[in-house]
Amino acid sequence: MAVIDAILVQVAQMALVVALAPLLTGLVRKVKARIARRRGASIFQPYRDLRRLLGKEVVLAENASWLFRTAPYLIFALTWAAAGLVPTFSTNLAFSGAGDLIAIVAILGAARFLLALAGMDIGTSFGGLGASREVMIASLAEPAMLMIIVALALMAQSSQLSTIAIFMASPAVGLRVSVALVLIAFAIVALAENARIPVDNPATHLELTMVHEAMVLEYSGRHLAMIELAASLKLLLMISAIAAIFFPIGLAASGAGSAAYGIGFVSYLLKLLVSAALLGTFEMSIAKMRVFRVPNLLGGALMLGLLGTLLLFISRGL
Amino acid sequence: MIAVVLLCLAAFLVIGVFGAVLARSPLGTPFVYGASAVVSAIAAIVGLMALARAPSTLTLPLALPWIGAHFRLDTLAGFFVFVVNLGGFGASLYGIGYGRHEKAPWRVLPFYPVFLLALNLVVVAADAFTFLFAWELMSLTSWALVVADHHGADNRRAGYVYLLMAALSGMTLLLAFGLLAGAGGSYSFAAMRAVPPSTGLAAVVLVLTLIGAGSKAGLIPLHAWLPLAHPAAPSHVSALMSGVMTKVAVYAFIRIVFYLLGVPSWWSAVLVLALGGSTAVLGVLYALMQHDLKRLLAYHTVENIGIIFIGLGLAMAFRVDGAAVGAALALTAALFHVFNHALFKSLLFYGAGAVQTATGARDMEHLGGLIRRMRFTSFAFLIGCAAISALPPLNGFVSEWLTFQAILLRPNLPQWAFKVMFPVDGALLSLAAALAAACFVKAFGITFLGRPRSPAATEAREVDGFSLATMAGFATLCLLAGIFPGVVIDGLVPVTQALLGAHLPSQIGLPWISIIPVAAARSSYSGLVLFAFIAATTSLTVVAIHRFASHAIRRGPAWDCGFPDPSPATQYTAASFAQPIRRVYGATAFLAREVVHMPPPGDMGPARIEKSSRDLVWDFAYAPVVRAINVSATALNRLQFLTIRRYLGLVFLALVGLLLTLVLWQ
């Protein structure tokens, strides 16, 4: 019974993340538009965009190889699989034992690897530029992410995301300086991983500062739809991970009744709403950085993670 | 069991003799490589079987008359015999096809089987004399293969530097064994193990081993020969040197430090951890700066050796504090990475060899677009790239994940040095992994993707069936080891049990075929579930898209923001791809500088960019030694041109000096 329960939750979560991902992107855009005193498009506009892209024909560069055509599906599927491992409304996931936080980060790394390769396939200078900068930013973000994992694993005695979430929800945690430091570091890494301002600007085209958009420049039609959906999904994944680790309020544990799942679902929606508002506000209140200032930002995240880890050695209470 | 291995070694010797005889006939190449493949396959199976059996020993009345030659096949040796011969099998099979393009096969064929013999002999040797003999034989035969193509000045220099470093390595190991034997006076490993050296002596032996085995493995700062020598050899020999010979050096380190020396001191663990971490990061940074495909791969070997030594250092650290399970986990991770690296580095060198056969070029700046001309090679190379970049669900991820688990297991060891070193090494390891991904996006992207940068790349043809079959086999093994890591971990159980007295829990029986190194609540990973999960989401996506989305497709010129440039020279090159990383990390690692000289306003002259970078390891570790040797040689040179009276005087003075010392000593 418990197994069936977990599988049902897993399936529900897989459907939920795909269904909600464009909504989150729409929400962030709406918040940004409102702050800029614009009315902005409807929060459902990303769904319409996806439908439009899916209905259009694909314009493929003459020399595109099989890698270019298969990459969008794999990128989306990898991101989706990673999103399936992050607790959203319940920690009772059937497959959560298949990979810990390190594995989730590595799956996202695999998606990025493919995206960077796809960017280089056509042989345009924009694609190479995007790929080269993307891997540079990733090489800075991943050590920072690992320091975060080390600090979390030191506290929770586990690198399993569900276990960390359960531990963080328990009263054993209390208020710790390390948690705050790790939260800031995680937020910075999430911004970089999702190509948000100040690291990259998801709204630009034809700008020499673009990274993610430069890689996907040659994509169109259903391929572009897959990549856009994967990007939305990755944003949702990062926000879910932050919510599950640092604000595990309302997460339904295993064996909880359907009421607990309802509470988990509502609180998850609320968390998404709040984080979309926060992300939009943050993006509107800061300017994009030059590419070569990004190392300072991510180096800061690394140092915060290291500081959080070392504080844990000095004191049990910090 | 050991007798079978020794028979295989004798067979290699016979093949070598035949290789010398048949070298100039067209039969030579298929015979030598085919026979080597068969013998390697047999030896690999024997190695695998030895994992499940008690150690078998054999003493032959060879070598020095009063010592004899001792051989022993225990579980550790069995594992390495398996790895060596797996690589040997692949290289031989690949060589059947690749060797046809060899211009001077008589420079390769006699030495190749003897090289395989020497690699095996190091692993099964059980006394210092046999070990050092095999070690030197390994160095000499590989040197002969490195200078097989001796027409290029670069190759000759590579051979020269390699010979010097090999001499250093042999000399330090000789001293290390001398010190170990000193206490018991016996050269056999069993006797050395029975009488462990004192703490001070053990420290000296450890440092000597680090120099001797580390220089062969490519630990920074002793790596200088490696990226010169490995690419100079024919590609299948490069694969053997990078994938297998460095592993034999790792074996030597494990044999001496874990088997002969006993529990290490805490600072030696810190030393190994620091060397491992810096080797991993610097190795991949060097690799990123290369535009020669084979040299990039060789530098990347340095990185992977760093990862293996991080695992070994963690195992030593756990051993210092008597945490046997942690030590077993870390050693398992290191040995798993040994196995993995032998697989994917061989695969990548085979791919590089195929590219070289197809285009005649190793320089990535002259390649590009090969994915459209060499479909199978490019796919196998892509698998290798993903595996070495530690991407799930392939095998490279599993061993690095296990290393991370060892780091996360107990950073609460009492020593402060470990508390700091563990997280720092974790950060260095993940930095190395991320940079490795960057490096292989570059290697694959510039070589196989984009538009061809030279006529040779435009007209590339897919390579022969033997090469393709070998690459396909190794790519499959990479995937299988990633999906069923429990099999490999269970295979390593007897090795860690014999060395450390502890092992990881059995993994094969676990539900979902997952691996749980310590406890399920702590961490678990299931390559199979992940693979099935990703396969399911992929097929679901593909089905949904093909069901609901438009099928229309139109081929057109590339968009490129509306201004496509027909010249392939406008693509990103290997150098421009690495430029951001060079700027971020290179400024400190290589003192990389870029200066742009702009013409004054109004002047129509071109702007110039000047780039400079220095190899700090060469500048600070090698150049002073070279200078010191030159200076002292010049100073001593005067002694060569003395008169006979002065020579006699010198002899007399030396005699008096020695006698005086003797008197004063007593």
mmCIF file of N, CA, C and O in Angstrom, chain B residues 448-510:
data_model
loop_
_atom_site.group_PDB
_atom_site.id
_atom_site.type_symbol
_atom_site.label_atom_id
_atom_site.label_comp_id
_atom_site.label_asym_id
_atom_site.label_seq_id
_atom_site.Cartn_x
_atom_site.Cartn_y
_atom_site.Cartn_z
ATOM 1 N N PHE B 448 33.981 17.491 -33.515
ATOM 2 C CA PHE B 448 32.929 16.763 -34.231
ATOM 3 C C PHE B 448 31.780 17.648 -34.680
ATOM 4 O O PHE B 448 31.050 17.276 -35.579
ATOM 5 N N LEU B 449 31.553 18.766 -34.016
ATOM 6 C CA LEU B 449 30.405 19.598 -34.362
ATOM 7 C C LEU B 449 30.853 20.795 -35.190
ATOM 8 O O LEU B 449 32.044 20.975 -35.472
ATOM 9 N N GLY B 450 29.888 21.615 -35.548
ATOM 10 C CA GLY B 450 30.204 22.803 -36.325
ATOM 11 C C GLY B 450 30.483 22.465 -37.775
ATOM 12 O O GLY B 450 30.092 21.409 -38.283
ATOM 13 N N ARG B 451 31.185 23.386 -38.441
ATOM 14 C CA ARG B 451 31.505 23.174 -39.854
ATOM 15 C C ARG B 451 32.970 22.784 -39.986
ATOM 16 O O ARG B 451 33.800 23.217 -39.190
ATOM 17 N N PRO B 452 33.308 21.959 -40.991
ATOM 18 C CA PRO B 452 34.699 21.521 -41.145
ATOM 19 C C PRO B 452 35.637 22.712 -41.338
ATOM 20 O O PRO B 452 35.317 23.635 -42.082
ATOM 21 N N ARG B 453 36.788 22.670 -40.684
ATOM 22 C CA ARG B 453 37.718 23.785 -40.757
ATOM 23 C C ARG B 453 38.849 23.532 -41.742
ATOM 24 O O ARG B 453 39.733 24.379 -41.892
ATOM 25 N N SER B 454 38.878 22.348 -42.375
ATOM 26 C CA SER B 454 39.947 22.072 -43.340
ATOM 27 C C SER B 454 39.403 21.098 -44.378
ATOM 28 O O SER B 454 38.415 20.403 -44.128
ATOM 29 N N PRO B 455 40.046 21.019 -45.546
ATOM 30 C CA PRO B 455 39.582 20.069 -46.567
ATOM 31 C C PRO B 455 39.627 18.635 -46.061
ATOM 32 O O PRO B 455 38.748 17.834 -46.390
ATOM 33 N N ALA B 456 40.651 18.311 -45.263
ATOM 34 C CA ALA B 456 40.765 16.938 -44.757
ATOM 35 C C ALA B 456 39.550 16.583 -43.915
ATOM 36 O O ALA B 456 39.021 15.469 -44.005
ATOM 37 N N ALA B 457 39.078 17.522 -43.090
ATOM 38 C CA ALA B 457 37.907 17.254 -42.262
ATOM 39 C C ALA B 457 36.655 17.134 -43.115
ATOM 40 O O ALA B 457 35.731 16.386 -42.788
ATOM 41 N N THR B 458 36.613 17.858 -44.238
ATOM 42 C CA THR B 458 35.451 17.776 -45.124
ATOM 43 C C THR B 458 35.346 16.397 -45.748
ATOM 44 O O THR B 458 34.252 15.900 -46.000
ATOM 45 N N GLU B 459 36.518 15.788 -46.030
ATOM 46 C CA GLU B 459 36.500 14.511 -46.742
ATOM 47 C C GLU B 459 36.772 13.321 -45.837
ATOM 48 O O GLU B 459 37.177 12.261 -46.297
ATOM 49 N N ALA B 460 36.573 13.479 -44.539
ATOM 50 C CA ALA B 460 36.853 12.379 -43.616
ATOM 51 C C ALA B 460 35.951 11.194 -43.928
ATOM 52 O O ALA B 460 34.824 11.356 -44.375
ATOM 53 N N ARG B 461 36.496 9.977 -43.706
ATOM 54 C CA ARG B 461 35.718 8.764 -43.911
ATOM 55 C C ARG B 461 35.702 7.972 -42.621
ATOM 56 O O ARG B 461 36.648 8.010 -41.847
ATOM 57 N N GLU B 462 34.619 7.235 -42.412
ATOM 58 C CA GLU B 462 34.528 6.390 -41.220
ATOM 59 C C GLU B 462 35.641 5.341 -41.230
ATOM 60 O O GLU B 462 36.069 4.912 -42.306
ATOM 61 N N VAL B 463 36.120 4.946 -40.040
ATOM 62 C CA VAL B 463 37.268 4.047 -39.970
ATOM 63 C C VAL B 463 36.833 2.590 -40.036
ATOM 64 O O VAL B 463 35.644 2.283 -40.153
ATOM 65 N N ASP B 464 37.830 1.687 -39.913
ATOM 66 C CA ASP B 464 37.590 0.259 -40.145
ATOM 67 C C ASP B 464 36.754 -0.379 -39.042
ATOM 68 O O ASP B 464 36.547 0.187 -37.981
ATOM 69 N N GLY B 465 36.310 -1.610 -39.317
ATOM 70 C CA GLY B 465 35.405 -2.313 -38.417
ATOM 71 C C GLY B 465 36.011 -2.672 -37.077
ATOM 72 O O GLY B 465 35.333 -2.612 -36.052
ATOM 73 N N PHE B 466 37.300 -3.049 -37.049
ATOM 74 C CA PHE B 466 37.917 -3.420 -35.777
ATOM 75 C C PHE B 466 37.916 -2.231 -34.819
ATOM 76 O O PHE B 466 37.579 -2.358 -33.639
ATOM 77 N N SER B 467 38.299 -1.080 -35.341
ATOM 78 C CA SER B 467 38.329 0.117 -34.490
ATOM 79 C C SER B 467 36.931 0.422 -33.982
ATOM 80 O O SER B 467 36.733 0.698 -32.791
ATOM 81 N N LEU B 468 35.953 0.368 -34.884
ATOM 82 C CA LEU B 468 34.582 0.691 -34.484
ATOM 83 C C LEU B 468 34.068 -0.295 -33.449
ATOM 84 O O LEU B 468 33.439 0.093 -32.463
ATOM 85 N N ALA B 469 34.376 -1.600 -33.660
ATOM 86 C CA ALA B 469 33.890 -2.610 -32.720
ATOM 87 C C ALA B 469 34.495 -2.364 -31.342
ATOM 88 O O ALA B 469 33.804 -2.461 -30.317
ATOM 89 N N THR B 470 35.790 -2.044 -31.302
ATOM 90 C CA THR B 470 36.421 -1.784 -30.009
ATOM 91 C C THR B 470 35.772 -0.599 -29.316
ATOM 92 O O THR B 470 35.462 -0.648 -28.122
ATOM 93 N N MET B 471 35.566 0.471 -30.087
ATOM 94 C CA MET B 471 34.960 1.663 -29.473
ATOM 95 C C MET B 471 33.547 1.358 -28.987
ATOM 96 O O MET B 471 33.161 1.764 -27.886
ATOM 97 N N ALA B 472 32.789 0.616 -29.806
ATOM 98 C CA ALA B 472 31.422 0.284 -29.397
ATOM 99 C C ALA B 472 31.437 -0.537 -28.112
ATOM 100 O O ALA B 472 30.648 -0.305 -27.195
ATOM 101 N N GLY B 473 32.366 -1.511 -28.050
ATOM 102 C CA GLY B 473 32.449 -2.346 -26.854
ATOM 103 C C GLY B 473 32.762 -1.539 -25.613
ATOM 104 O O GLY B 473 32.111 -1.703 -24.570
ATOM 105 N N PHE B 474 33.732 -0.650 -25.708
ATOM 106 C CA PHE B 474 34.104 0.130 -24.526
ATOM 107 C C PHE B 474 33.001 1.112 -24.144
ATOM 108 O O PHE B 474 32.767 1.366 -22.955
ATOM 109 N N ALA B 475 32.312 1.668 -25.135
ATOM 110 C CA ALA B 475 31.202 2.584 -24.818
ATOM 111 C C ALA B 475 30.101 1.813 -24.091
ATOM 112 O O ALA B 475 29.525 2.300 -23.103
ATOM 113 N N THR B 476 29.838 0.579 -24.549
ATOM 114 C CA THR B 476 28.827 -0.233 -23.873
ATOM 115 C C THR B 476 29.245 -0.520 -22.436
ATOM 116 O O THR B 476 28.422 -0.464 -21.519
ATOM 117 N N LEU B 477 30.531 -0.844 -22.244
ATOM 118 C CA LEU B 477 31.003 -1.114 -20.891
ATOM 119 C C LEU B 477 30.839 0.114 -19.997
ATOM 120 O O LEU B 477 30.491 0.000 -18.815
ATOM 121 N N CYS B 478 31.094 1.307 -20.549
ATOM 122 C CA CYS B 478 30.917 2.543 -19.770
ATOM 123 C C CYS B 478 29.470 2.645 -19.287
ATOM 124 O O CYS B 478 29.214 2.991 -18.134
ATOM 125 N N LEU B 479 28.543 2.354 -20.193
ATOM 126 C CA LEU B 479 27.132 2.450 -19.830
ATOM 127 C C LEU B 479 26.774 1.374 -18.808
ATOM 128 O O LEU B 479 26.118 1.650 -17.792
ATOM 129 N N LEU B 480 27.241 0.132 -19.047
ATOM 130 C CA LEU B 480 26.883 -0.970 -18.152
ATOM 131 C C LEU B 480 27.432 -0.732 -16.745
ATOM 132 O O LEU B 480 26.728 -0.945 -15.749
ATOM 133 N N ALA B 481 28.694 -0.289 -16.667
ATOM 134 C CA ALA B 481 29.267 -0.040 -15.340
ATOM 135 C C ALA B 481 28.536 1.089 -14.635
ATOM 136 O O ALA B 481 28.507 1.152 -13.406
ATOM 137 N N GLY B 482 27.930 1.997 -15.401
ATOM 138 C CA GLY B 482 27.164 3.069 -14.785
ATOM 139 C C GLY B 482 25.791 2.613 -14.328
ATOM 140 O O GLY B 482 25.271 3.082 -13.327
ATOM 141 N N ILE B 483 25.218 1.673 -15.068
ATOM 142 C CA ILE B 483 23.862 1.222 -14.717
ATOM 143 C C ILE B 483 23.900 0.169 -13.629
ATOM 144 O O ILE B 483 23.027 0.109 -12.775
ATOM 145 N N PHE B 484 24.932 -0.679 -13.653
ATOM 146 C CA PHE B 484 25.049 -1.730 -12.631
ATOM 147 C C PHE B 484 26.303 -1.537 -11.789
ATOM 148 O O PHE B 484 27.176 -2.403 -11.766
ATOM 149 N N PRO B 485 26.408 -0.405 -11.114
ATOM 150 C CA PRO B 485 27.637 -0.167 -10.339
ATOM 151 C C PRO B 485 27.798 -1.161 -9.203
ATOM 152 O O PRO B 485 28.918 -1.422 -8.767
ATOM 153 N N GLY B 486 26.667 -1.736 -8.743
ATOM 154 C CA GLY B 486 26.742 -2.689 -7.642
ATOM 155 C C GLY B 486 27.634 -3.878 -7.970
ATOM 156 O O GLY B 486 28.338 -4.401 -7.104
ATOM 157 N N VAL B 487 27.656 -4.282 -9.233
ATOM 158 C CA VAL B 487 28.479 -5.421 -9.630
ATOM 159 C C VAL B 487 29.953 -5.090 -9.414
ATOM 160 O O VAL B 487 30.715 -5.891 -8.859
ATOM 161 N N VAL B 488 30.348 -3.886 -9.846
ATOM 162 C CA VAL B 488 31.752 -3.497 -9.700
ATOM 163 C C VAL B 488 32.104 -3.366 -8.212
ATOM 164 O O VAL B 488 33.156 -3.830 -7.766
ATOM 165 N N ILE B 489 31.199 -2.749 -7.443
ATOM 166 C CA ILE B 489 31.479 -2.550 -6.020
ATOM 167 C C ILE B 489 31.609 -3.896 -5.323
ATOM 168 O O ILE B 489 32.531 -4.109 -4.521
ATOM 169 N N ASP B 490 30.725 -4.828 -5.650
ATOM 170 C CA ASP B 490 30.827 -6.153 -5.042
ATOM 171 C C ASP B 490 32.105 -6.861 -5.472
ATOM 172 O O ASP B 490 32.705 -7.605 -4.695
ATOM 173 N N GLY B 491 32.524 -6.604 -6.720
ATOM 174 C CA GLY B 491 33.777 -7.199 -7.166
ATOM 175 C C GLY B 491 34.971 -6.686 -6.378
ATOM 176 O O GLY B 491 35.973 -7.377 -6.236
ATOM 177 N N LEU B 492 34.859 -5.441 -5.876
ATOM 178 C CA LEU B 492 35.976 -4.853 -5.141
ATOM 179 C C LEU B 492 35.966 -5.239 -3.668
ATOM 180 O O LEU B 492 36.914 -4.916 -2.941
ATOM 181 N N VAL B 493 34.911 -5.906 -3.218
ATOM 182 C CA VAL B 493 34.818 -6.278 -1.800
ATOM 183 C C VAL B 493 36.046 -7.056 -1.316
ATOM 184 O O VAL B 493 36.660 -6.678 -0.318
ATOM 185 N N PRO B 494 36.460 -8.139 -2.017
ATOM 186 C CA PRO B 494 37.631 -8.873 -1.499
ATOM 187 C C PRO B 494 38.900 -8.030 -1.471
ATOM 188 O O PRO B 494 39.761 -8.261 -0.621
ATOM 189 N N VAL B 495 39.004 -7.056 -2.392
ATOM 190 C CA VAL B 495 40.221 -6.235 -2.427
ATOM 191 C C VAL B 495 40.313 -5.379 -1.165
ATOM 192 O O VAL B 495 41.329 -5.377 -0.461
ATOM 193 N N THR B 496 39.235 -4.659 -0.848
ATOM 194 C CA THR B 496 39.287 -3.804 0.341
ATOM 195 C C THR B 496 39.340 -4.653 1.605
ATOM 196 O O THR B 496 39.984 -4.277 2.575
ATOM 197 N N GLN B 497 38.674 -5.811 1.572
ATOM 198 C CA GLN B 497 38.715 -6.693 2.738
ATOM 199 C C GLN B 497 40.147 -7.124 3.023
ATOM 200 O O GLN B 497 40.603 -7.095 4.166
ATOM 201 N N ALA B 498 40.878 -7.487 1.959
ATOM 202 C CA ALA B 498 42.241 -7.964 2.163
ATOM 203 C C ALA B 498 43.157 -6.833 2.606
ATOM 204 O O ALA B 498 44.043 -7.024 3.430
ATOM 205 N N LEU B 499 42.938 -5.620 2.083
ATOM 206 C CA LEU B 499 43.864 -4.529 2.396
ATOM 207 C C LEU B 499 43.521 -3.837 3.706
ATOM 208 O O LEU B 499 44.410 -3.414 4.436
ATOM 209 N N LEU B 500 42.240 -3.664 3.975
ATOM 210 C CA LEU B 500 41.830 -2.820 5.096
ATOM 211 C C LEU B 500 41.082 -3.576 6.174
ATOM 212 O O LEU B 500 40.818 -3.041 7.238
ATOM 213 N N GLY B 501 40.709 -4.826 5.882
ATOM 214 C CA GLY B 501 39.934 -5.569 6.870
ATOM 215 C C GLY B 501 38.498 -5.103 6.969
ATOM 216 O O GLY B 501 37.823 -5.355 7.950
ATOM 217 N N ALA B 502 38.022 -4.379 5.984
ATOM 218 C CA ALA B 502 36.618 -3.947 5.975
ATOM 219 C C ALA B 502 36.173 -3.834 4.535
ATOM 220 O O ALA B 502 36.994 -3.709 3.631
ATOM 221 N N HIS B 503 34.875 -3.887 4.317
ATOM 222 C CA HIS B 503 34.381 -3.752 2.949
ATOM 223 C C HIS B 503 32.988 -3.149 2.982
ATOM 224 O O HIS B 503 32.356 -3.080 4.039
ATOM 225 N N LEU B 504 32.547 -2.705 1.839
ATOM 226 C CA LEU B 504 31.196 -2.150 1.740
ATOM 227 C C LEU B 504 30.187 -3.295 1.786
ATOM 228 O O LEU B 504 30.502 -4.418 1.396
ATOM 229 N N PRO B 505 28.976 -3.015 2.262
ATOM 230 C CA PRO B 505 27.959 -4.059 2.249
ATOM 231 C C PRO B 505 27.671 -4.516 0.827
ATOM 232 O O PRO B 505 27.841 -3.760 -0.127
ATOM 233 N N SER B 506 27.233 -5.757 0.695
ATOM 234 C CA SER B 506 26.937 -6.293 -0.631
ATOM 235 C C SER B 506 25.816 -5.486 -1.277
ATOM 236 O O SER B 506 24.830 -5.129 -0.645
ATOM 237 N N GLN B 507 25.984 -5.177 -2.558
ATOM 238 C CA GLN B 507 25.062 -4.261 -3.222
ATOM 239 C C GLN B 507 24.104 -4.962 -4.172
ATOM 240 O O GLN B 507 23.057 -4.430 -4.487
ATOM 241 N N ILE B 508 24.491 -6.164 -4.647
ATOM 242 C CA ILE B 508 23.742 -6.723 -5.783
ATOM 243 C C ILE B 508 22.306 -7.071 -5.391
ATOM 244 O O ILE B 508 21.378 -6.876 -6.160
ATOM 245 N N GLY B 509 22.123 -7.524 -4.158
ATOM 246 C CA GLY B 509 20.788 -7.963 -3.776
ATOM 247 C C GLY B 509 19.815 -6.835 -3.457
ATOM 248 O O GLY B 509 18.639 -7.105 -3.187
ATOM 249 N N LEU B 510 20.279 -5.584 -3.485
ATOM 250 C CA LEU B 510 19.407 -4.491 -3.037
ATOM 251 C C LEU B 510 18.255 -4.268 -4.002
ATOM 252 O O LEU B 510 18.402 -4.473 -5.205
#
